[in-house]
Amino acid sequence: MAINWIESEVIEHIRWTDSLSSIKLKGNVLPYTAGQFTKLGLKINNEFISRPYSYVSSPDDDYLEIIYVTVPNGTLTPALHDLKVGDKLHIMEKASGFFVMSEVPDGKNLWMLATGTGLGVFISLLKTPEPWDRFKKIILVHGVRTKNELSYQEQIRKFETDHPGKIKYIQTITREKDMDCLNVRIPQGLETKEIQERAGIEITLDSQIMICGNPDMINDTVALLEKSGLKRNRRSKPGNITLEKYW
Ligand code: NAP
């Protein structure tokens, strides 16, 4: 189906690091569901280039937000990186995707495992009441290379304040040491149970696990979880593991 593109305008450009940024936009898109993705498009050298990005914003926000990594020698992201407040870009009018809470079966605790920009979609989901209403505890695990890539700290503090005792936030950094964080890739941290120990919660057959980010991390994590008897969640056959690969 042809994409209907509409014009949007940059209202804020957040620089987390030299290569990790978030863009806030205003644009008259159709209503979307937290967890869905959109596409952003720009005309570059007379060619229209577009890429998908999950919404970090949630339906009640009065702005649209995405997070992206500037890929050196990439086509779109260096141009996105240069955008300033007031600049215009195209956005897909109707969001898409199934990484939404209505696709996640009920369970006791909800694990949200993210690497890099994969955190963004969980920020969107956690801004809505559904994960908080449906699960006893939420364990948000974010794996990044370096500490300065731990984005959305203020928003996560707000989740902790708004839902006391309900969320465990675990940071893991793989390319530098930090006392406050784990220093392990997510699949290894689950295998050695460092992550579960830090959470004080085990992954059990009544857990639900959502995973988003680096595809190799997702593959390794799914393989590990499947060894413990957890199953991929499919529409035809509900399970425990719901995933979204980013590239
Ligand atoms: P990343 O390389 O995905 O690393 C983020 C975290 O994931 C790091 O802690 C990393 O650990 C870990 N990780 C990497 N491979 C893993 C694996 N096989 N199993 C488990 N954990 C793994 O970094 P990023 O900053 O999010 O993204 C970096 C690059 O990914 C970008 O420069 C870009 O090329 C690409 N990217 C593409 C898109 C896209 O849509 N095309 C979107 C985002 C990113 P280590 O430090 O040990 O590697």
Coordinates of C-alpha atoms and ligand atoms in Angstrom, one line a residue:
M1 CA 0.0 0.0 0.0
A2 CA 1.3 3.4 -0.9
I3 CA 2.6 5.5 2.0
N4 CA 0.9 8.8 2.6
W5 CA 3.6 11.3 3.6
I6 CA 2.8 14.4 5.5
E7 CA 5.0 17.3 6.4
S8 CA 6.3 17.6 10.0
E9 CA 8.5 20.2 11.7
V10 CA 11.4 19.8 14.1
I11 CA 10.6 21.3 17.5
E12 CA 13.5 20.0 19.4
H13 CA 16.7 18.1 18.6
I14 CA 18.2 16.3 21.7
R15 CA 21.9 15.3 21.4
W16 CA 22.6 12.5 23.8
T17 CA 26.1 11.9 22.3
D18 CA 27.8 12.9 19.1
S19 CA 26.0 10.1 17.3
L20 CA 22.9 9.4 19.4
S21 CA 20.1 11.9 19.1
S22 CA 16.3 12.2 19.5
I23 CA 14.1 14.4 17.4
K24 CA 10.8 15.9 18.6
L25 CA 8.4 16.8 15.8
K26 CA 5.0 18.3 15.3
G27 CA 2.9 16.8 12.5
N28 CA -0.7 16.0 12.0
V29 CA -0.3 12.2 11.9
L30 CA -3.2 9.7 12.4
P31 CA -3.6 8.3 15.9
Y32 CA -1.1 5.6 16.7
T33 CA -0.6 3.0 19.4
A34 CA 2.4 3.0 21.8
G35 CA 5.0 0.6 20.4
Q36 CA 4.3 1.3 16.7
F37 CA 6.8 2.7 14.2
T38 CA 6.6 5.4 11.7
K39 CA 8.9 6.4 8.8
L40 CA 10.8 9.6 8.3
G41 CA 11.8 10.8 4.9
L42 CA 13.9 13.5 3.4
K43 CA 14.9 14.5 -0.2
I44 CA 18.6 14.0 -0.5
N45 CA 20.4 14.8 -3.8
N46 CA 17.0 14.7 -5.5
E47 CA 16.2 11.3 -4.2
F48 CA 13.6 10.7 -1.5
I49 CA 15.1 8.6 1.3
S50 CA 13.1 7.1 4.2
R51 CA 13.7 4.8 7.1
P52 CA 11.5 3.4 9.9
Y53 CA 11.8 4.6 13.4
S54 CA 9.8 3.5 16.5
Y55 CA 7.9 6.2 18.3
V56 CA 9.4 7.2 21.6
S57 CA 6.5 9.5 22.2
S58 CA 3.2 8.0 23.2
P59 CA -0.3 8.7 21.9
D60 CA -1.1 11.2 24.7
D61 CA 2.1 13.3 24.0
D62 CA 1.4 16.6 22.1
Y63 CA 4.6 15.9 20.1
L64 CA 6.1 13.1 18.1
E65 CA 9.5 11.7 19.0
I66 CA 12.0 9.2 17.7
I67 CA 15.6 8.3 18.6
Y68 CA 18.3 7.5 16.1
V69 CA 22.0 6.7 15.7
T70 CA 23.9 8.7 13.1
V71 CA 25.5 6.1 10.9
P72 CA 28.8 7.3 9.4
N73 CA 28.4 7.2 5.6
G74 CA 24.7 6.5 6.0
T75 CA 22.3 8.1 3.6
L76 CA 19.5 9.4 5.8
T77 CA 20.9 9.8 9.3
P78 CA 23.7 12.3 8.6
A79 CA 21.0 14.5 7.0
L80 CA 18.7 13.9 10.0
H81 CA 21.6 14.9 12.2
D82 CA 21.9 18.3 10.6
L83 CA 18.2 19.2 11.1
K84 CA 17.5 22.2 13.2
V85 CA 14.4 23.5 15.0
G86 CA 12.0 24.7 12.4
D87 CA 13.3 22.4 9.6
K88 CA 10.8 20.3 7.8
L89 CA 10.8 16.6 7.0
H90 CA 8.3 14.0 5.9
I91 CA 6.6 11.5 8.2
M92 CA 4.4 8.6 7.4
E93 CA 0.8 9.6 8.2
K94 CA -0.3 6.2 9.5
A95 CA 2.0 4.3 12.0
S96 CA 2.5 0.5 11.7
G97 CA 3.8 -2.4 13.7
F98 CA 2.8 -5.0 16.3
F99 CA 5.2 -4.4 19.1
V100 CA 2.3 -3.2 21.2
M101 CA 0.9 -4.3 24.5
S102 CA -2.3 -5.8 23.0
E103 CA 0.0 -8.4 21.4
V104 CA 1.7 -9.4 24.7
P105 CA -0.1 -12.1 26.6
D106 CA -0.7 -11.8 30.3
G107 CA 1.9 -12.9 32.8
K108 CA 3.4 -12.1 36.2
N109 CA 6.3 -9.9 35.5
L110 CA 7.2 -8.0 32.3
W111 CA 10.8 -7.9 31.2
M112 CA 11.8 -5.2 28.7
L113 CA 15.2 -5.9 27.2
A114 CA 16.8 -3.2 25.0
T115 CA 20.1 -2.3 23.4
G116 CA 20.9 1.1 22.1
T117 CA 18.0 2.9 20.5
G118 CA 15.8 -0.1 21.3
L119 CA 15.1 1.7 24.6
G120 CA 12.9 4.2 22.8
V121 CA 10.0 1.9 22.1
F122 CA 9.8 0.9 25.8
I123 CA 9.7 4.6 26.8
S124 CA 6.6 4.9 24.6
L125 CA 5.0 1.8 26.1
L126 CA 5.8 2.7 29.7
K127 CA 4.2 6.1 29.2
T128 CA 0.9 4.3 28.8
P129 CA -1.0 2.6 31.7
E130 CA -1.3 -0.8 30.3
P131 CA 2.1 -2.4 31.3
W132 CA 1.7 -1.0 34.8
D133 CA -1.9 -2.2 35.1
R134 CA -1.2 -5.7 33.8
F135 CA 2.1 -6.8 35.4
K136 CA 3.3 -7.1 38.9
K137 CA 6.8 -5.8 38.2
I138 CA 8.5 -4.4 35.2
I139 CA 12.2 -5.0 34.7
L140 CA 13.7 -2.6 32.2
V141 CA 17.2 -3.6 31.0
H142 CA 19.2 -1.3 28.8
G143 CA 22.5 -2.4 27.3
V144 CA 24.8 0.2 25.7
R145 CA 28.4 0.5 24.8
T146 CA 29.3 3.5 27.0
K147 CA 27.6 5.3 29.9
N148 CA 26.8 8.4 28.0
E149 CA 24.5 6.4 25.7
L150 CA 22.1 5.8 28.7
S151 CA 19.4 8.1 27.3
Y152 CA 16.1 9.1 28.9
Q153 CA 17.4 9.0 32.5
E154 CA 15.0 11.8 33.6
Q155 CA 12.0 10.0 32.1
I156 CA 13.0 6.7 33.7
R157 CA 13.3 8.5 37.1
K158 CA 9.8 9.8 36.6
F159 CA 8.5 6.2 35.9
E160 CA 10.2 5.2 39.2
T161 CA 8.6 8.1 41.1
D162 CA 5.2 7.6 39.5
H163 CA 5.1 3.8 40.1
P164 CA 7.1 3.3 43.4
G165 CA 8.5 -0.2 43.8
K166 CA 7.1 -1.4 40.5
I167 CA 10.0 -1.0 38.1
K168 CA 13.6 -2.3 38.3
Y169 CA 15.9 -0.4 35.9
I170 CA 19.1 -2.2 35.1
Q171 CA 21.8 -0.6 33.0
T172 CA 24.6 -2.6 31.5
I173 CA 27.6 -1.0 29.8
T174 CA 29.9 -3.1 27.6
R175 CA 32.8 -0.9 26.6
E176 CA 33.7 0.8 29.9
K177 CA 33.5 0.0 33.6
D178 CA 31.1 1.7 35.9
M179 CA 30.3 0.8 39.5
D180 CA 26.6 1.5 39.2
C181 CA 26.1 -0.6 36.1
L182 CA 26.6 -4.2 35.0
N183 CA 29.3 -4.7 32.5
V184 CA 27.9 -7.5 30.4
R185 CA 26.0 -8.1 27.1
I186 CA 22.4 -8.9 27.8
P187 CA 22.4 -12.6 26.7
Q188 CA 25.5 -13.3 28.8
G189 CA 24.0 -11.4 31.8
L190 CA 20.9 -13.5 31.6
E191 CA 22.9 -16.7 31.2
T192 CA 25.1 -16.0 34.3
K193 CA 22.0 -14.6 36.0
E194 CA 23.8 -11.3 36.9
I195 CA 20.8 -9.5 35.5
Q196 CA 18.2 -11.5 37.4
E197 CA 20.3 -11.1 40.6
R198 CA 20.4 -7.3 40.1
A199 CA 16.6 -7.3 39.6
G200 CA 16.0 -9.7 42.5
I201 CA 13.6 -11.5 40.2
E202 CA 13.9 -14.7 38.3
I203 CA 12.7 -15.3 34.7
T204 CA 10.0 -18.0 35.0
L205 CA 7.5 -19.6 32.6
D206 CA 4.9 -17.0 33.7
S207 CA 7.2 -14.1 32.7
Q208 CA 6.6 -12.0 29.6
I209 CA 9.7 -10.8 27.8
M210 CA 9.8 -8.0 25.2
I211 CA 13.1 -7.5 23.3
C212 CA 14.1 -4.7 21.0
G213 CA 17.4 -3.6 19.5
N214 CA 20.5 -5.2 18.0
P215 CA 19.3 -8.3 16.0
D216 CA 22.2 -10.4 17.1
M217 CA 21.4 -9.6 20.7
I218 CA 17.8 -10.6 20.0
N219 CA 18.8 -13.9 18.4
D220 CA 21.1 -14.9 21.2
T221 CA 18.6 -13.9 23.9
V222 CA 15.8 -15.8 22.3
A223 CA 18.0 -18.9 21.9
L224 CA 18.9 -18.7 25.6
L225 CA 15.4 -18.1 26.8
E226 CA 14.1 -21.0 24.7
K227 CA 16.6 -23.3 26.4
S228 CA 14.7 -22.5 29.6
G229 CA 11.4 -23.5 28.0
L230 CA 10.1 -20.0 27.1
K231 CA 8.5 -19.7 23.7
R232 CA 8.2 -17.1 21.0
N233 CA 4.9 -15.3 21.1
R234 CA 2.9 -15.7 17.9
R235 CA -0.6 -14.7 17.1
S236 CA -1.6 -18.3 16.3
K237 CA 0.2 -19.6 19.4
P238 CA 0.7 -17.2 22.4
G239 CA 4.1 -17.5 24.1
N240 CA 6.5 -15.5 26.3
I241 CA 8.8 -13.7 24.0
T242 CA 7.8 -10.8 21.8
L243 CA 10.4 -9.1 19.7
E244 CA 11.2 -6.2 17.4
K245 CA 14.4 -6.2 15.3
Y246 CA 15.9 -2.9 14.3
W247 CA 18.1 -3.8 11.4
Ligands
NAP1 P1 25.2 -1.8 19.3 O1 26.4 -2.2 18.5 O2 23.9 -2.4 18.9 O3 25.5 -2.0 20.8 C1 24.6 -1.7 21.8 C2 24.8 -2.8 22.9 O4 24.4 -4.0 22.3 C3 26.2 -2.9 23.3 O5 26.2 -3.1 24.7 C4 26.7 -4.1 22.6 O6 27.8 -4.7 23.2 C5 25.5 -4.9 22.5 N1 25.6 -6.0 21.5 C6 26.1 -5.8 20.3 N2 26.1 -7.0 19.6 C7 25.6 -7.9 20.5 C8 25.3 -9.3 20.4 N3 25.6 -10.0 19.3 N4 24.8 -9.9 21.5 C9 24.5 -9.2 22.6 N5 24.8 -7.9 22.7 C10 25.3 -7.2 21.7 O7 25.2 -0.2 19.3 P2 24.2 0.9 18.9 O8 24.9 2.2 19.3 O9 22.8 0.7 19.3 O10 24.2 0.8 17.3 C11 25.4 0.8 16.6 C12 25.3 0.6 15.2 O11 24.2 -0.1 14.8 C13 25.1 1.9 14.5 O12 26.3 2.6 14.2 C14 24.4 1.5 13.2 O13 25.3 1.0 12.3 C15 23.6 0.3 13.7 N6 22.2 0.7 13.8 C16 21.4 0.6 12.8 C17 20.1 1.0 12.9 C18 19.2 0.8 11.7 O14 18.0 1.0 11.8 N7 19.8 0.5 10.6 C19 19.6 1.4 14.1 C20 20.4 1.6 15.2 C21 21.7 1.2 15.0 P3 29.3 -4.6 22.7 O15 29.8 -3.3 23.1 O16 30.0 -5.8 23.4 O17 29.3 -4.8 21.2

